[in-house]
Amino acid sequence: ETGVTQSPTHLIKTRGQQVTLRCSSQSGHNTVSWYQQALGQGPQFIFQYYREEENGRGNFPPRFSGLQFPNYSSELNVNALELDDSALYLCASSYKREDTDTQYFGPGTRLTVL
Amino acid sequence: AQSVSQHNHHVILSEAASLELGCNYSYGGTVNLFWYVQYPGQHLQLLLKYFSGDPLVKGIKGFEAEFIKSKFSFNLRKPSVQWSDTAEYFCAVRGGGAAGNKLTFGGGTRVLVKP
């Protein structure tokens, strides 16, 4: 167990709806990264938050947005859901050090878009 | 942009056989390298990592990996697998500078160990 928790475990939405996924980082960690893992593929980086500010973003449209709170927990919001958004969404926490931090993953939220 | 290639999508082997999974990356600068494992029904777990120093890295559960800079490779090995090593294995790269702090993952290799 990494101490990273995510909620909910599973979620079913329909196209066009909005969804919010939540992540609690491991104690002592100040950085949260979000990844999308489509079926049969490796995780793809969505964005990272460090001390409540976005600290890097992958090739995802603006309808993917996030927040990090003062306690370093985080939310991932996806607006205008599309069928291709169906995936496992992973949260990873780390303690940011220059070039030496290691990310620890939560169990993920399985999102199904119908 | 950095990318990671894992050559084998599926590997099937018997218990006690040796395992080697290939991983090649493309990135011109200094990299950190990782292998993660995802057991059935479980979350991604860190097997081992390389930041600097000895290019032969030992991880948990008897796994090791060798960083060969000239070949841009970071292959994972285990001399004798067990049924419990059945899982999906992911190689990941983190580059500094403009590449930021993100992990770039390969597509994964599914390993099935037959008892």
Tab-separated table of C-alpha atoms in Angstrom:
chain	number	residue	atom	x	y	z
A	1	GLU	CA	0.000	0.000	0.000
A	2	THR	CA	1.294	3.459	-0.923
A	3	GLY	CA	-1.012	5.564	1.230
A	4	VAL	CA	-2.459	7.217	-1.880
A	5	THR	CA	-6.226	6.902	-1.984
A	6	GLN	CA	-8.682	7.717	-4.738
A	7	SER	CA	-12.439	8.040	-4.903
A	8	PRO	CA	-14.702	6.848	-6.229
A	9	THR	CA	-13.498	3.402	-7.279
A	10	HIS	CA	-15.844	3.159	-10.225
A	11	LEU	CA	-18.009	5.684	-12.015
A	12	ILE	CA	-20.422	5.539	-14.922
A	13	LYS	CA	-21.345	8.711	-16.780
A	14	THR	CA	-22.960	9.608	-20.086
A	15	ARG	CA	-21.547	11.697	-22.890
A	16	GLY	CA	-21.607	15.421	-22.233
A	17	GLN	CA	-21.675	15.081	-18.462
A	18	GLN	CA	-19.020	16.367	-16.085
A	19	VAL	CA	-17.071	14.318	-13.551
A	20	THR	CA	-14.851	15.036	-10.542
A	21	LEU	CA	-12.319	12.495	-9.316
A	22	ARG	CA	-10.515	12.828	-5.998
A	23	CYS	CA	-7.104	11.879	-4.688
A	24	SER	CA	-5.503	12.005	-1.253
A	25	SER	CA	-1.754	11.974	-1.408
A	26	GLN	CA	0.614	10.059	0.809
A	27	SER	CA	1.518	11.778	4.060
A	28	GLY	CA	4.448	14.165	3.572
A	29	HIS	CA	4.010	14.429	-0.187
A	30	ASN	CA	3.454	17.846	-1.778
A	31	THR	CA	3.060	16.924	-5.445
A	32	VAL	CA	0.223	15.150	-7.230
A	33	SER	CA	0.236	13.893	-10.803
A	34	TRP	CA	-2.716	12.562	-12.762
A	35	TYR	CA	-2.557	9.934	-15.485
A	36	GLN	CA	-5.072	8.367	-17.849
A	37	GLN	CA	-4.675	4.655	-18.576
A	38	ALA	CA	-6.797	3.444	-21.471
A	39	LEU	CA	-7.444	-0.271	-21.747
A	40	GLY	CA	-4.354	-2.146	-22.892
A	41	GLN	CA	-2.091	0.895	-22.772
A	42	GLY	CA	0.394	2.501	-20.443
A	43	PRO	CA	-0.574	5.505	-18.330
A	44	GLN	CA	-0.475	8.903	-20.056
A	45	PHE	CA	0.403	12.058	-18.160
A	46	ILE	CA	-2.441	14.552	-17.820
A	47	PHE	CA	-0.951	17.170	-15.464
A	48	GLN	CA	0.858	17.700	-12.205
A	49	TYR	CA	0.185	19.998	-9.265
A	50	TYR	CA	2.844	21.245	-6.882
A	51	ARG	CA	1.914	23.449	-3.945
A	52	GLU	CA	-1.524	24.165	-5.418
A	53	GLU	CA	-0.265	25.268	-8.836
A	54	GLU	CA	-0.154	23.387	-12.137
A	55	ASN	CA	3.419	22.249	-12.743
A	56	GLY	CA	3.328	20.687	-16.189
A	57	ARG	CA	0.639	19.393	-18.526
A	58	GLY	CA	0.430	16.634	-21.099
A	59	ASN	CA	-1.461	16.587	-24.394
A	60	PHE	CA	-4.951	16.796	-22.964
A	61	PRO	CA	-7.586	19.398	-23.900
A	62	PRO	CA	-8.620	22.191	-21.511
A	63	ARG	CA	-11.777	20.322	-20.531
A	64	PHE	CA	-9.424	18.318	-18.297
A	65	SER	CA	-8.711	20.541	-15.318
A	66	GLY	CA	-7.483	20.099	-11.795
A	67	LEU	CA	-7.057	21.520	-8.351
A	68	GLN	CA	-4.732	20.920	-5.463
A	69	PHE	CA	-5.768	21.904	-1.967
A	70	PRO	CA	-3.648	23.195	0.945
A	71	ASN	CA	-3.554	19.680	2.425
A	72	TYR	CA	-2.125	18.517	-0.959
A	73	SER	CA	-5.159	16.454	-1.886
A	74	SER	CA	-6.298	16.932	-5.449
A	75	GLU	CA	-9.215	16.793	-7.838
A	76	LEU	CA	-9.388	16.011	-11.527
A	77	ASN	CA	-12.352	17.498	-13.362
A	78	VAL	CA	-13.427	16.480	-16.835
A	79	ASN	CA	-16.121	18.451	-18.633
A	80	ALA	CA	-18.160	17.480	-21.684
A	81	LEU	CA	-17.304	13.800	-21.363
A	82	GLU	CA	-16.612	11.832	-24.525
A	83	LEU	CA	-16.697	8.082	-25.074
A	84	ASP	CA	-12.882	8.044	-25.404
A	85	ASP	CA	-12.559	9.384	-21.880
A	86	SER	CA	-13.430	5.903	-20.627
A	87	ALA	CA	-10.280	4.790	-18.828
A	88	LEU	CA	-8.599	4.183	-15.496
A	89	TYR	CA	-7.553	7.503	-13.966
A	90	LEU	CA	-4.505	7.259	-11.759
A	91	CYS	CA	-3.248	9.678	-9.188
A	92	ALA	CA	0.375	9.608	-8.070
A	93	SER	CA	1.922	11.531	-5.226
A	94	SER	CA	5.523	12.432	-4.561
A	95	TYR	CA	7.712	14.775	-2.571
A	96	LYS	CA	9.246	17.147	-5.072
A	97	ARG	CA	12.991	17.158	-5.037
A	98	GLU	CA	15.172	18.239	-7.922
A	99	ASP	CA	15.330	15.266	-10.303
A	100	THR	CA	15.029	12.648	-7.587
A	101	ASP	CA	11.403	12.328	-6.611
A	102	THR	CA	9.556	9.070	-7.045
A	103	GLN	CA	5.843	8.859	-7.759
A	104	TYR	CA	3.626	6.473	-5.828
A	105	PHE	CA	0.324	5.497	-7.369
A	106	GLY	CA	-3.155	5.091	-5.992
A	107	PRO	CA	-5.556	2.322	-7.009
A	108	GLY	CA	-7.269	4.444	-9.660
A	109	THR	CA	-10.815	5.383	-10.578
A	110	ARG	CA	-12.402	3.401	-13.395
A	111	LEU	CA	-14.530	5.802	-15.470
A	112	THR	CA	-16.974	4.472	-18.018
A	113	VAL	CA	-18.632	6.915	-20.397
A	114	LEU	CA	-21.753	5.637	-22.164
B	1	ALA	CA	9.497	14.653	-26.867
B	2	GLN	CA	10.455	11.645	-24.836
B	3	SER	CA	9.044	8.232	-25.675
B	4	VAL	CA	9.352	4.714	-24.318
B	5	SER	CA	9.153	1.465	-26.241
B	6	GLN	CA	8.578	-1.957	-24.717
B	7	HIS	CA	9.264	-4.607	-27.303
B	8	ASN	CA	7.149	-7.474	-26.041
B	9	HIS	CA	3.445	-7.038	-25.481
B	10	HIS	CA	2.935	-10.528	-24.076
B	11	VAL	CA	5.339	-13.026	-22.542
B	12	ILE	CA	4.425	-16.527	-21.412
B	13	LEU	CA	6.899	-18.639	-19.484
B	14	SER	CA	7.067	-21.413	-16.937
B	15	GLU	CA	8.051	-21.134	-13.300
B	16	ALA	CA	11.812	-21.067	-12.715
B	17	ALA	CA	12.455	-19.702	-16.200
B	18	SER	CA	14.453	-16.511	-16.563
B	19	LEU	CA	12.742	-13.298	-17.563
B	20	GLU	CA	14.051	-10.342	-19.501
B	21	LEU	CA	11.827	-7.472	-20.606
B	22	GLY	CA	13.155	-4.907	-23.012
B	23	CYS	CA	12.733	-1.155	-22.647
B	24	ASN	CA	14.165	1.533	-24.897
B	25	TYR	CA	13.619	5.235	-24.558
B	26	SER	CA	14.270	8.307	-26.607
B	27	TYR	CA	15.403	11.412	-24.803
B	28	GLY	CA	18.635	13.265	-25.221
B	29	GLY	CA	19.175	14.545	-21.714
B	30	THR	CA	19.596	13.120	-18.257
B	31	VAL	CA	16.849	10.664	-17.388
B	32	ASN	CA	15.454	8.896	-14.407
B	33	LEU	CA	14.242	5.387	-15.205
B	34	PHE	CA	11.616	3.259	-13.512
B	35	TRP	CA	9.941	-0.105	-13.709
B	36	TYR	CA	6.465	-0.405	-12.282
B	37	VAL	CA	4.393	-3.559	-11.916
B	38	GLN	CA	0.635	-3.954	-11.884
B	39	TYR	CA	-0.534	-7.251	-10.396
B	40	PRO	CA	-4.055	-8.395	-11.323
B	41	GLY	CA	-6.568	-6.229	-9.517
B	42	GLN	CA	-3.917	-4.132	-7.811
B	43	HIS	CA	-2.446	-0.687	-8.319
B	44	LEU	CA	0.840	0.248	-9.943
B	45	GLN	CA	3.758	-0.507	-7.680
B	46	LEU	CA	7.368	0.588	-7.991
B	47	LEU	CA	9.742	-2.306	-8.698
B	48	LEU	CA	12.965	-0.360	-9.027
B	49	LYS	CA	14.417	2.939	-10.167
B	50	TYR	CA	17.606	4.408	-11.548
B	51	PHE	CA	18.698	7.976	-10.931
B	52	SER	CA	22.494	7.842	-11.119
B	53	GLY	CA	25.491	5.762	-10.102
B	54	ASP	CA	25.753	1.992	-10.579
B	55	PRO	CA	23.866	1.184	-13.796
B	56	LEU	CA	22.833	-2.200	-12.400
B	57	VAL	CA	19.901	-1.594	-10.117
B	58	LYS	CA	18.346	-4.119	-7.775
B	59	GLY	CA	14.704	-3.866	-6.841
B	60	ILE	CA	12.116	-5.749	-4.869
B	61	LYS	CA	11.143	-9.399	-5.330
B	62	GLY	CA	14.460	-10.371	-6.954
B	63	PHE	CA	14.164	-8.057	-9.957
B	64	GLU	CA	17.058	-6.085	-11.378
B	65	ALA	CA	17.548	-3.768	-14.319
B	66	GLU	CA	20.541	-2.512	-16.222
B	67	PHE	CA	20.840	0.982	-17.626
B	68	ILE	CA	22.894	1.048	-20.830
B	69	LYS	CA	23.213	4.689	-21.785
B	70	SER	CA	24.732	4.032	-25.218
B	71	LYS	CA	21.754	1.877	-26.152
B	72	PHE	CA	19.112	4.038	-24.459
B	73	SER	CA	17.926	0.873	-22.757
B	74	PHE	CA	16.774	-0.154	-19.296
B	75	ASN	CA	15.963	-3.861	-19.467
B	76	LEU	CA	14.335	-5.680	-16.569
B	77	ARG	CA	15.513	-9.136	-15.521
B	78	LYS	CA	14.692	-11.856	-13.046
B	79	PRO	CA	16.737	-15.082	-12.985
B	80	SER	CA	13.907	-17.372	-11.879
B	81	VAL	CA	10.249	-16.347	-12.027
B	82	GLN	CA	7.418	-17.539	-9.846
B	83	TRP	CA	3.727	-17.880	-10.579
B	84	SER	CA	3.171	-14.782	-8.426
B	85	ASP	CA	5.169	-12.712	-10.945
B	86	THR	CA	2.194	-12.859	-13.298
B	87	ALA	CA	1.465	-9.183	-13.886
B	88	GLU	CA	1.800	-6.311	-16.304
B	89	TYR	CA	5.139	-4.516	-16.270
B	90	PHE	CA	5.653	-0.911	-17.282
B	91	CYS	CA	8.877	0.903	-18.025
B	92	ALA	CA	8.805	4.665	-17.436
B	93	VAL	CA	11.140	7.560	-18.064
B	94	ARG	CA	11.321	10.944	-16.416
B	95	GLY	CA	13.362	13.592	-18.145
B	96	GLY	CA	14.376	16.876	-16.615
B	97	GLY	CA	14.449	20.362	-18.087
B	98	ALA	CA	11.801	21.051	-20.717
B	99	ALA	CA	10.433	17.533	-20.312
B	100	GLY	CA	9.296	18.495	-16.866
B	101	ASN	CA	8.482	16.177	-14.067
B	102	LYS	CA	6.119	13.847	-15.903
B	103	LEU	CA	6.578	10.120	-16.274
B	104	THR	CA	6.374	8.777	-19.807
B	105	PHE	CA	5.315	5.132	-19.825
B	106	GLY	CA	5.772	2.380	-22.322
B	107	GLY	CA	2.788	0.350	-23.465
B	108	GLY	CA	3.415	-2.401	-20.946
B	109	THR	CA	4.282	-6.102	-21.154
B	110	ARG	CA	1.857	-8.693	-19.871
B	111	VAL	CA	3.714	-11.581	-18.276
B	112	LEU	CA	1.996	-14.884	-17.609
B	113	VAL	CA	3.907	-17.422	-15.541
B	114	LYS	CA	2.534	-20.930	-15.820
B	115	PRO	CA	2.799	-23.072	-12.692
